[in-house]
Amino acid sequence: MKVSLFSLVAFVLLLAGSCTTKKDVGITPEPLSYSWGKGSFEWNKDTRIAFDGNEDAQQIVKTAFSETRFPVTFGAAGEGGNCIRLEVVDSISGVTSPEAYSLHVGKDGVAIKALSDAGLFYGVQSLIQLAEQGEGTVQVVDILDEPRFPYRGIMLDVSRHFRSKDFVKKQIDLLSHYKFNRLHLHLTDAAGWRIAIDKYPRLTQYAAWRKGKTWKEWSNSGANYCEETDPEAQGGYYTKDDIREMVEYARQHCITIIPEIEMPSHSDEVLAAYPELSCTHEPGKQSDFCVGNEKTFEFLEDVLTEVMELFPSEYIHIGGDEASKASWKTCPLCQKRMKEEGLKDVDELQSYLIHRIERFLNDHGRNLLGWDEILQGGLAPNATVMSWRGEQGGIDAALSGHHAIMTPGEYCYFDAYQDAPYSQPEAIGGYLPLNKVYSYNPVPDSLSTDIRKMILGVQANLWAEYIPTDEHMEYMLYPRAIALAEVAWTVPERKSWDSFRERILKIIPELKAKGYNSFDYAKEIGNRKEYDEPVKHLAVGKKVTFNIPYWPNYPANGEKTLNDGLRGGWNYNDKRWLGFADNHRMDVVIDLEKVMKIHSISAEFMQICGPYVFMPSEVIISSSVDGKEYIQLTAIHHQVQKDDSVSFKKFGWEGEADARYVRYQAMADSLYKDGIQFVDEIIVK
Ligand code: ACM
């Protein structure tokens, strides 16, 4: 047979899904591949859904159809087909994930094949999205789809502000529609213990309750707890029945709930209820368990035993983050433990606890998951690391043969502002707009193909210190969670911001119609205009001497930051703001290389009080022709005022001077000496 080049090209284009009447398939997250055909299928009142599976599978399939507004009638196909047929099969050519599916829409009917019940669930979600776009008319199409990652998660912090089981179930409805398969509940933290444990009733009679409706009120008024019976008590917890209900509801939506029980730190509420588990036995003074005390292990194992009875998840998250470890250094029991176990420092003492808890979980058929600090002092043999302080923890874990889940703050912390802070409810800080979430690639390029497999997936974390209501929580989640759904599901080659942007603009009104309080991305303001406007001035690229070093925790663009012509945006962590934490004080000199006439010098500072970022109380600007004798050009005093906003202020001088050297000093307010100062671009004109 003679095959012309033309017909070959046409065939390849057809296979590639390019021979379409629509621009893209319009499914979110974008599937692996698709190919349009001619004609369409009508999903109408006569359509029958045919599925033959066990009771469990029937339940999942019923749940899969539960969110659609099209007629759902189960039964055999009638005259002329008109059937949506679902089938679990042993293999599907071209895909391997157990969550894979194929979706064939023909004129007479629809066939969804999958390798598991979850695959059927996802095939149905895709079909529902197609049907919604055409009001029940679905163009003939073939879709082959599977997720990029097996772990696609969202974490909800239900400690800082308790959220009802109905709220959690409502989010499961939507998250499962966008093919998330893990819901991590941050059940315990200083602000409140949220799960009933029979053996330790004080956890829910006392540690779950506080005065102060919001985390902020509670935290500003001494962070105390109160009895459940106190008329002013605020808080709550899940009963065991609540948990069973949520776990089962999630299971029917192909979502596994992963419980997090914090240890060895973030445990102030436990240690208020059971002070004997801390090193000093003083209620309200400690966040860390005493690792030297056997009672701590008895407590943790008892709690985990009850937790494992409720949650069938492979993973139990044990926290592990941000332990101060301070009391361990002087506690006789901790010191004794270190000596007996040959532990050289408190990092190894933490690691001792993590190893021991891992053995306990493994003995019960579960695996340990923890924040990346569990690497400190040596990682437990089977542990999986959730990398939040950037990606390095995940990389280190993967390189040492451990699984990792990426959740770096820069891309995955949904408690950050999603738009210009002045247009948003108060947040903890940061700036994480939708397109930045979408741009994330959880597999670092530096990893070899083999090691890449150790990255199980990605998760967004919604910490809730500044999120007191259900509506606010949804507002912070959506639409960013949907961008993350595509990060988690879709292979990079199939991702397109332009296509996603078009889809999300249509999805948001639908979310609102369904009762979800999504941020209205159509009204996005975007980053500070200064961020996108490089500035030319006399000091760009000139040598800067730091009389006091900048803070290495926020090095931005290093020594070049203050005069690289690039100005900072809404977020002090955007690598454009340089941090100063040494007694909150800055002192730099810029060498302009020759004496010149200057008429203005200014620098900008930002303030956001939650994370302790403050304006300076005094700025001194001086100049010199020789670098020895300085003339003070101005001294500016500023009354630092605590507030709830994110603010920016320029401190500068204008006049006439001959100068080669420009010195810029900024002092901390004595009240906020522990704070941080973030500065950008010293502009000299
Ligand atoms: C964390 O954000 N402390 C895990």
XYZ file of C-alpha atoms and ligand atoms in Angstrom:
689
model
C 0.000 0.000 0.000
C 1.278 3.416 -0.880
C 0.958 5.874 1.996
C 1.268 9.489 1.025
C 3.100 11.895 3.292
C -0.115 13.895 3.523
C -2.205 11.005 4.856
C 0.544 10.045 7.283
C 0.646 13.571 8.706
C -3.170 13.629 8.916
C -3.146 10.319 10.810
C -0.511 11.527 13.282
C -2.470 14.726 13.879
C -5.606 12.700 14.583
C -3.781 10.552 17.100
C -2.369 13.633 18.771
C -5.860 14.948 19.374
C -5.265 17.940 17.178
C -8.004 17.114 14.694
C -10.571 18.769 16.882
C -13.472 21.090 16.633
C -12.637 22.498 20.098
C -9.415 24.031 21.367
C -8.914 21.697 24.315
C -10.946 18.990 25.914
C -12.082 21.257 28.748
C -11.495 18.795 31.568
C -9.729 19.887 34.750
C -7.238 18.553 35.586
C -6.206 18.270 31.944
C -6.101 14.590 30.928
C -3.200 12.665 29.450
C -4.570 12.492 25.900
C -7.776 12.822 23.948
C -9.069 12.697 20.439
C -12.341 14.199 19.254
C -14.642 12.415 16.868
C -17.724 13.451 14.894
C -21.238 13.577 16.307
C -22.390 13.646 19.901
C -24.023 11.743 22.726
C -27.095 13.026 24.561
C -27.218 12.371 28.297
C -30.954 12.482 28.926
C -33.679 11.021 31.117
C -33.587 7.739 29.217
C -29.867 7.242 29.706
C -29.041 4.225 31.825
C -25.895 3.736 33.853
C -24.748 0.144 33.725
C -22.259 -1.177 36.227
C -21.709 -4.613 37.583
C -19.571 -4.582 40.693
C -19.596 -5.567 44.337
C -21.413 -3.482 46.915
C -18.367 -1.377 47.700
C -17.722 -0.583 44.072
C -21.424 0.167 43.504
C -21.244 2.648 46.356
C -18.207 4.399 44.862
C -19.818 4.583 41.433
C -23.037 5.979 42.947
C -20.963 8.555 44.819
C -19.126 9.427 41.620
C -22.426 10.413 40.013
C -23.822 12.108 43.111
C -22.665 15.623 42.236
C -24.078 15.759 38.722
C -27.244 17.577 37.718
C -27.902 15.119 34.868
C -30.310 12.192 35.271
C -28.741 9.263 37.082
C -30.652 6.021 36.562
C -28.896 2.727 37.059
C -29.996 -0.193 34.925
C -29.385 -2.080 31.698
C -29.135 -0.280 28.367
C -32.453 0.234 26.646
C -33.361 0.389 22.982
C -30.675 2.048 20.888
C -28.026 1.917 23.564
C -28.131 5.271 25.365
C -26.042 3.844 28.129
C -23.098 4.872 30.265
C -21.315 1.601 30.808
C -18.647 1.255 33.492
C -16.221 -1.591 33.806
C -13.133 -2.443 35.822
C -10.624 -4.144 33.517
C -7.212 -5.777 33.977
C -5.269 -3.526 31.658
C -5.643 -0.459 29.491
C -3.131 0.032 26.742
C -0.873 3.047 27.298
C -1.465 3.587 31.034
C -0.232 1.861 34.181
C -1.458 3.807 37.214
C -4.076 1.938 39.261
C -6.103 5.181 39.063
C -6.072 5.264 35.244
C -9.200 5.203 33.105
C -10.313 5.409 29.514
C -13.452 7.242 28.480
C -15.081 6.590 25.130
C -17.998 8.782 24.192
C -19.791 7.443 21.132
C -23.071 8.558 19.571
C -24.935 5.628 21.149
C -23.315 5.544 24.508
C -20.386 6.034 26.812
C -17.871 3.455 28.003
C -15.649 4.101 31.007
C -13.010 1.490 31.673
C -10.649 1.634 34.606
C -8.105 -0.412 36.478
C -9.843 0.243 39.813
C -12.974 1.719 41.356
C -11.014 4.958 41.797
C -10.296 5.029 38.066
C -14.037 4.676 37.389
C -14.672 7.522 39.825
C -12.255 9.748 37.927
C -13.648 8.732 34.542
C -17.093 9.752 35.762
C -15.767 13.136 36.970
C -14.363 13.774 33.506
C -17.640 12.766 31.859
C -19.605 15.050 34.193
C -17.371 17.983 33.267
C -17.864 17.303 29.565
C -21.622 17.002 29.993
C -21.812 20.227 31.996
C -20.119 22.162 29.222
C -22.654 20.966 26.638
C -25.724 20.871 28.910
C -25.885 17.102 28.478
C -24.638 16.983 24.882
C -21.156 15.488 24.740
C -19.151 15.495 21.539
C -17.770 12.099 20.532
C -14.351 11.769 22.120
C -11.777 9.236 23.295
C -9.855 10.031 26.449
C -6.994 8.136 28.000
C -5.974 9.388 31.398
C -3.901 8.670 34.460
C -2.393 10.800 37.240
C 1.170 12.013 37.249
C 1.455 11.369 41.003
C -0.066 8.753 43.297
C -0.273 11.285 46.184
C -2.430 14.364 45.532
C -3.194 16.072 48.790
C -4.678 18.986 50.648
C -3.995 19.626 54.327
C -6.627 21.371 56.431
C -5.577 22.808 59.781
C -8.581 22.145 62.012
C -6.693 22.906 65.213
C -6.257 26.688 64.978
C -9.967 27.000 64.197
C -12.135 23.932 64.501
C -14.103 23.011 61.367
C -17.237 20.878 61.485
C -17.437 17.434 59.905
C -19.977 18.826 57.436
C -17.488 21.433 56.289
C -14.883 18.728 55.768
C -17.363 16.584 53.813
C -18.299 19.547 51.618
C -14.630 20.017 50.701
C -14.299 16.281 49.986
C -17.102 16.632 47.400
C -15.164 19.261 45.492
C -11.627 17.994 46.013
C -12.562 14.533 44.770
C -14.191 16.063 41.682
C -10.771 17.503 40.857
C -9.157 14.117 41.528
C -7.395 14.758 44.825
C -6.958 11.507 46.720
C -5.532 12.523 50.111
C -6.935 14.789 52.806
C -4.487 15.430 55.619
C -6.139 16.714 58.794
C -3.900 18.667 61.175
C -5.825 17.485 64.236
C -3.605 18.639 67.059
C -1.686 21.805 67.815
C -1.350 24.401 70.553
C -4.634 26.072 69.639
C -6.717 22.962 70.275
C -6.820 19.148 70.310
C -9.536 17.966 67.920
C -10.044 14.211 68.268
C -11.685 12.188 71.033
C -9.271 9.786 72.738
C -11.018 7.583 75.310
C -7.956 6.972 77.442
C -7.144 10.689 77.853
C -10.431 12.533 78.362
C -8.762 15.807 79.381
C -7.680 16.228 75.756
C -11.258 16.936 74.780
C -12.609 18.210 78.100
C -9.894 20.861 78.340
C -7.226 20.929 75.597
C -9.893 21.384 72.893
C -11.319 24.562 74.436
C -10.189 28.118 74.844
C -11.459 31.602 75.441
C -11.134 33.676 72.328
C -13.118 32.864 69.231
C -10.248 33.536 66.888
C -6.728 32.217 67.095
C -5.513 35.806 67.195
C -7.668 36.772 70.179
C -6.609 33.597 71.973
C -2.964 34.048 71.193
C -2.938 37.766 72.128
C -4.630 37.084 75.445
C -2.121 34.576 76.780
C -3.031 31.386 74.853
C -4.918 29.754 77.714
C -7.310 26.804 77.734
C -10.581 26.357 79.562
C -13.043 23.662 80.558
C -15.529 22.481 77.936
C -18.266 23.494 80.381
C -17.067 27.109 80.631
C -19.820 29.331 79.197
C -17.195 31.198 77.162
C -15.491 28.066 75.811
C -14.680 28.148 72.105
C -13.380 25.229 70.081
C -14.527 21.676 69.605
C -13.428 18.228 68.568
C -14.487 15.288 66.449
C -16.146 12.437 68.271
C -15.139 8.958 67.181
C -18.408 8.692 65.263
C -17.649 11.974 63.485
C -14.287 10.600 62.432
C -15.779 7.323 61.220
C -18.342 9.267 59.218
C -15.703 11.504 57.585
C -13.361 8.604 56.860
C -16.145 6.587 55.214
C -17.431 9.593 53.276
C -13.914 10.275 52.042
C -13.401 6.620 51.118
C -16.514 6.671 48.954
C -14.972 9.693 47.212
C -11.669 7.832 46.747
C -9.955 10.076 49.292
C -7.866 8.723 52.144
C -7.867 10.880 55.257
C -4.444 11.071 56.887
C -4.520 12.087 60.545
C -1.733 14.205 61.985
C -0.892 13.933 65.666
C 1.883 16.409 66.465
C 5.006 15.307 68.326
C 7.452 16.050 69.835
C 6.430 19.723 69.615
C 3.396 21.897 68.791
C 1.905 20.091 71.785
C 1.216 22.943 74.210
C -2.432 21.902 74.545
C -1.535 18.325 75.538
C 1.024 19.569 78.031
C -1.525 21.957 79.521
C -3.870 19.015 80.098
C -1.152 16.524 81.106
C 1.771 18.681 82.340
C 3.631 15.638 83.652
C 4.492 14.819 80.015
C 6.686 17.929 79.665
C 10.209 18.331 80.995
C 9.277 20.943 83.607
C 5.743 19.750 84.435
C 4.595 23.384 84.259
C 1.277 23.759 82.449
C 1.258 26.433 79.754
C 5.033 26.777 79.524
C 6.109 24.011 77.177
C 5.491 22.969 73.577
C 7.755 19.875 73.543
C 7.098 16.495 75.122
C 9.759 15.207 77.501
C 11.531 12.544 75.470
C 13.307 11.164 78.521
C 10.061 10.201 80.216
C 8.608 6.750 79.446
C 5.155 8.178 80.179
C 5.472 10.252 76.999
C 5.786 7.081 74.925
C 2.946 5.423 76.803
C 0.780 8.445 76.000
C 1.807 8.667 72.348
C 1.362 4.953 71.732
C -2.027 4.915 73.463
C -3.186 7.866 71.376
C -1.828 6.382 68.149
C -3.533 3.067 68.921
C -6.919 4.793 69.107
C -6.077 6.887 66.034
C -5.183 3.777 64.020
C -8.493 2.179 65.028
C -10.275 5.098 63.375
C -8.128 5.838 60.329
C -7.288 2.983 57.955
C -4.690 5.108 56.090
C -1.293 3.629 55.329
C 0.263 6.819 56.667
C 0.015 8.295 60.119
C 1.465 11.808 60.170
C 3.356 12.514 63.361
C 4.228 16.167 62.736
C 7.837 16.472 63.862
C 8.227 20.149 62.952
C 9.676 23.118 64.750
C 10.623 21.562 68.087
C 12.611 24.063 70.147
C 14.286 21.175 72.038
C 15.415 23.790 74.596
C 14.122 22.058 77.714
C 15.731 18.760 76.648
C 19.161 20.333 77.140
C 18.694 20.665 80.876
C 16.039 18.064 81.684
C 17.552 15.257 83.811
C 15.378 12.594 82.170
C 16.246 13.738 78.637
C 19.926 13.927 79.534
C 19.773 10.447 81.051
C 18.108 9.110 77.905
C 20.777 10.701 75.733
C 23.535 9.176 77.808
C 21.998 5.714 77.885
C 21.243 5.699 74.173
C 24.544 7.297 73.159
C 22.810 10.305 71.570
C 25.202 13.145 70.915
C 22.747 16.054 70.777
C 19.086 16.995 71.030
C 18.581 16.431 67.281
C 19.489 12.799 67.896
C 17.119 12.757 70.853
C 14.315 13.888 68.547
C 15.377 11.230 66.064
C 15.238 8.640 68.883
C 11.582 9.513 69.425
C 10.773 9.409 65.710
C 12.532 6.031 65.273
C 10.692 4.583 68.241
C 7.319 5.849 67.059
C 8.045 4.546 63.578
C 8.720 1.067 64.971
C 5.416 1.236 66.806
C 3.531 2.281 63.660
C 5.310 -0.301 61.497
C 4.473 -3.028 64.024
C 0.839 -2.061 63.486
C 1.140 -2.172 59.710
C 1.358 1.595 59.209
C 3.972 3.969 57.871
C 5.278 7.155 59.386
C 4.930 10.468 57.614
C 6.410 13.652 59.044
C 7.499 17.206 58.253
C 11.052 17.507 56.991
C 12.547 18.149 60.436
C 12.285 14.382 60.967
C 15.511 14.268 58.958
C 17.321 15.962 61.847
C 19.500 13.564 63.784
C 18.916 10.765 61.252
C 15.756 9.680 59.417
C 13.843 6.610 60.594
C 14.277 3.690 58.162
C 10.828 3.610 56.537
C 9.737 7.194 57.020
C 8.265 9.406 54.303
C 9.164 13.085 54.408
C 6.801 15.956 53.747
C 9.069 18.714 52.527
C 7.798 22.138 53.585
C 10.908 24.267 54.196
C 11.585 24.362 50.489
C 12.355 21.207 48.534
C 15.668 20.260 50.105
C 14.124 17.960 52.717
C 12.300 16.078 49.966
C 15.452 15.902 47.868
C 17.542 14.628 50.799
C 14.903 12.043 51.631
C 14.649 10.855 48.012
C 18.427 10.649 47.641
C 18.621 8.469 50.733
C 15.993 6.069 49.394
C 12.938 7.488 51.162
C 9.654 8.606 49.715
C 8.885 12.302 49.801
C 5.875 14.527 49.299
C 6.551 18.056 48.157
C 4.767 20.884 49.877
C 7.196 23.800 49.826
C 5.886 26.999 51.389
C 6.682 29.044 48.329
C 4.167 27.181 46.152
C 1.967 25.185 48.489
C 1.121 27.312 51.541
C -2.388 28.512 50.883
C -2.450 30.657 54.019
C -0.487 33.272 52.048
C -2.230 36.195 50.359
C -3.482 35.271 46.902
C -3.742 38.866 45.733
C -2.727 42.388 46.736
C -2.899 42.291 50.553
C -4.854 45.554 50.751
C -7.665 43.879 48.792
C -7.735 40.703 50.916
C -8.767 39.549 54.379
C -5.838 39.533 56.783
C -3.482 36.613 56.145
C -0.318 35.347 57.767
C 1.764 37.040 55.047
C 3.419 35.888 51.851
C 1.987 36.132 48.366
C 0.949 33.054 46.439
C -1.145 33.919 43.406
C -2.910 31.328 41.272
C -0.362 31.309 38.450
C 2.472 30.640 40.872
C 0.679 27.587 42.284
C 0.064 26.434 38.723
C 3.714 26.875 37.781
C 4.959 24.418 40.395
C 6.798 21.283 39.324
C 7.164 18.965 42.341
C 10.009 16.971 40.799
C 13.278 18.920 40.973
C 15.237 18.815 37.702
C 18.362 17.921 39.649
C 17.057 14.413 40.440
C 17.904 11.466 38.224
C 15.075 9.427 36.676
C 15.350 6.676 39.295
C 15.301 9.075 42.214
C 12.364 11.034 40.756
C 10.131 8.042 41.474
C 10.675 8.652 45.181
C 8.637 11.857 44.945
C 5.158 10.496 45.579
C 3.362 13.711 44.952
C 2.377 17.106 46.152
C 0.173 18.710 48.772
C -1.104 22.185 49.603
C -1.321 23.149 53.262
C -3.983 25.442 54.592
C -2.778 26.609 57.986
C -5.559 28.454 59.712
C -4.177 30.886 62.294
C -5.729 33.765 60.369
C -8.695 31.864 58.965
C -11.504 31.908 61.509
C -14.530 30.999 59.359
C -15.652 28.324 56.895
C -16.185 30.942 54.191
C -12.693 32.272 54.655
C -11.210 28.793 54.479
C -12.938 28.133 51.159
C -11.787 31.522 49.940
C -8.158 30.599 50.626
C -8.585 27.123 49.117
C -10.303 27.958 45.842
C -9.367 28.336 43.117
C -5.765 27.634 44.171
C -6.566 24.019 45.070
C -7.771 23.472 41.512
C -4.480 24.773 40.131
C -2.718 22.324 42.429
C -5.013 19.531 41.225
C -3.575 20.043 37.751
C -0.013 20.179 39.127
C -0.664 16.842 40.832
C -2.494 15.078 38.015
C -1.290 16.391 34.688
C 2.064 15.626 33.109
C 4.100 18.798 32.489
C 3.881 18.432 28.689
C 0.100 18.674 28.883
C 0.004 21.670 31.231
C -0.758 25.091 29.819
C -1.358 28.178 31.950
C -3.376 29.853 29.172
C -5.681 26.864 28.861
C -6.024 26.525 32.651
C -6.698 30.239 33.029
C -9.529 30.061 30.509
C -11.014 27.023 32.264
C -10.730 28.423 35.798
C -12.506 31.617 34.792
C -15.478 29.417 33.872
C -15.120 27.120 36.877
C -15.185 29.884 39.526
C -18.781 31.023 38.861
C -19.784 27.325 38.949
C -18.090 26.918 42.337
C -19.951 29.941 43.616
C -23.228 28.568 42.280
C -22.525 25.350 44.182
C -22.026 27.346 47.391
C -18.235 27.510 47.600
C -16.838 30.902 48.533
C -14.048 31.002 45.970
C -11.774 33.994 45.482
C -12.872 35.783 42.326
C -9.804 35.387 40.178
C -11.374 37.455 37.371
C -10.862 40.489 39.634
C -7.241 39.725 40.455
C -5.078 42.845 40.945
C -1.726 41.055 40.789
C 1.683 41.827 42.194
C 2.885 45.302 43.192
C 3.383 47.402 40.102
C 6.906 48.177 41.360
C 7.732 44.467 41.092
C 7.248 44.565 37.342
C 8.998 47.906 36.796
C 12.797 47.721 37.002
C 14.270 51.034 38.091
C 17.395 52.706 36.691
C 19.474 54.761 39.103
C 23.058 55.718 39.934
C 23.700 52.898 42.399
C 22.641 49.936 40.227
C 25.308 47.237 40.294
C 27.717 49.252 42.459
C 29.636 47.666 45.334
C 27.742 47.492 48.627
C 29.514 47.070 51.968
C 27.428 45.561 54.757
C 28.639 47.053 58.062
C 26.148 44.695 59.673
C 25.492 41.411 57.820
C 22.060 40.758 56.388
C 20.028 37.871 57.805
C 21.083 34.627 56.101
C 17.552 33.195 56.524
C 16.282 35.720 53.954
C 19.259 36.299 51.678
C 17.164 37.288 48.620
C 19.638 38.017 45.822
C 22.521 38.319 48.330
C 24.752 41.374 48.285
C 23.236 42.527 45.017
C 19.674 42.758 46.331
C 19.644 46.363 47.471
C 20.842 47.840 44.185
C 19.940 45.399 41.406
C 17.282 47.682 39.934
C 14.542 45.185 40.898
C 11.966 46.082 43.503
C 10.155 43.839 45.933
C 6.562 42.656 45.591
C 3.908 41.837 48.201
C 5.984 39.088 49.762
C 9.169 39.515 51.764
C 10.088 36.047 50.591
C 10.075 36.905 46.873
C 13.884 37.123 46.760
C 13.785 40.870 46.281
C 13.523 41.978 49.928
C 16.652 41.698 52.034
C 16.154 40.767 55.687
C 17.995 42.267 58.646
C 17.522 40.581 61.988
C 20.642 41.495 63.926
C 18.936 43.540 66.547
C 16.734 44.552 63.643
C 19.340 46.982 62.331
C 20.775 47.783 58.946
C 23.939 49.675 58.010
C 25.214 49.617 54.424
C 27.493 51.748 52.286
C 27.269 51.952 48.494
C 30.340 53.041 46.535
C 29.259 54.997 43.430
C 32.884 54.669 42.129
C 33.359 58.405 41.637
C 32.187 61.635 43.188
C 28.951 62.776 41.548
C 26.100 65.159 42.113
C 23.203 63.379 43.787
C 19.785 64.718 44.663
C 17.831 61.850 46.173
C 18.410 58.655 48.151
C 15.595 56.395 49.273
C 14.819 52.829 50.284
C 11.562 51.065 50.897
C 10.580 48.968 53.930
C 7.645 46.671 54.496
C 5.697 45.884 57.634
C 3.552 42.882 58.488
C 3.228 42.425 62.216
C 2.003 38.778 62.333
C 5.405 37.358 61.328
C 7.146 40.185 63.240
C 8.254 42.307 60.330
C 8.447 45.963 61.341
C 9.299 49.351 59.922
C 12.404 51.016 61.314
C 12.026 53.614 64.052
C 14.893 55.691 62.743
C 16.683 56.045 59.406
C 19.945 57.947 58.960
C 21.221 58.717 55.465
C 24.729 60.112 55.026
C 27.172 60.729 52.205
C 30.900 61.018 51.791
C 33.342 61.947 49.056
C 36.244 59.901 50.485
C 34.599 57.096 52.468
C 36.027 58.464 55.738
C 34.214 61.681 56.586
C 30.422 61.388 56.316
C 27.906 64.204 56.244
C 24.513 63.331 57.670
C 21.958 64.232 55.007
C 18.886 63.333 57.021
C 17.707 61.541 60.157
C 14.109 60.375 59.980
C 12.165 59.311 63.057
C 9.213 57.014 62.614
C 6.612 55.969 65.160
C 6.220 52.207 64.626
C 2.544 51.292 64.967
C 1.326 47.726 65.173
C -1.500 47.036 62.724
C -3.205 44.226 60.787
C -2.187 45.287 57.305
C 0.776 44.799 55.010
C 2.290 48.220 54.480
C 5.153 49.752 52.540
C 6.971 52.991 53.229
C 9.816 54.873 51.618
C 12.352 56.598 53.818
C 14.455 59.030 51.833
C 16.284 62.291 51.422
C 16.093 64.898 48.698
C 18.524 67.760 48.196
C 21.868 68.483 46.578
C 25.143 66.782 47.492
C 28.455 65.721 46.020
C 29.047 62.123 46.973
C 30.908 58.966 46.098
C 29.759 56.962 49.126
C 26.164 56.668 50.331
C 25.498 55.233 53.776
C 22.018 54.001 54.768
C 21.286 53.034 58.368
C 17.967 51.854 59.784
C 17.328 51.231 63.454
C 14.853 48.957 65.209
C 12.182 50.256 67.513
C 13.157 49.219 71.038
C 9.727 47.559 71.467
C 10.244 45.325 68.435
C 13.926 44.511 68.661
C 13.242 40.808 68.074
C 11.573 41.597 64.797
C 12.904 41.616 61.277
C 13.400 44.446 58.885
C 12.853 43.895 55.164
C 14.323 46.469 52.822
C 14.568 46.856 49.120
C 16.217 48.942 46.530
C 18.273 51.813 47.745
C 17.597 54.185 44.885
C 20.160 56.909 44.335
C 19.482 59.646 41.798
C 4.977 23.727 59.212
O 4.581 24.626 58.442
N 5.395 24.025 60.434
C 5.009 22.342 58.796
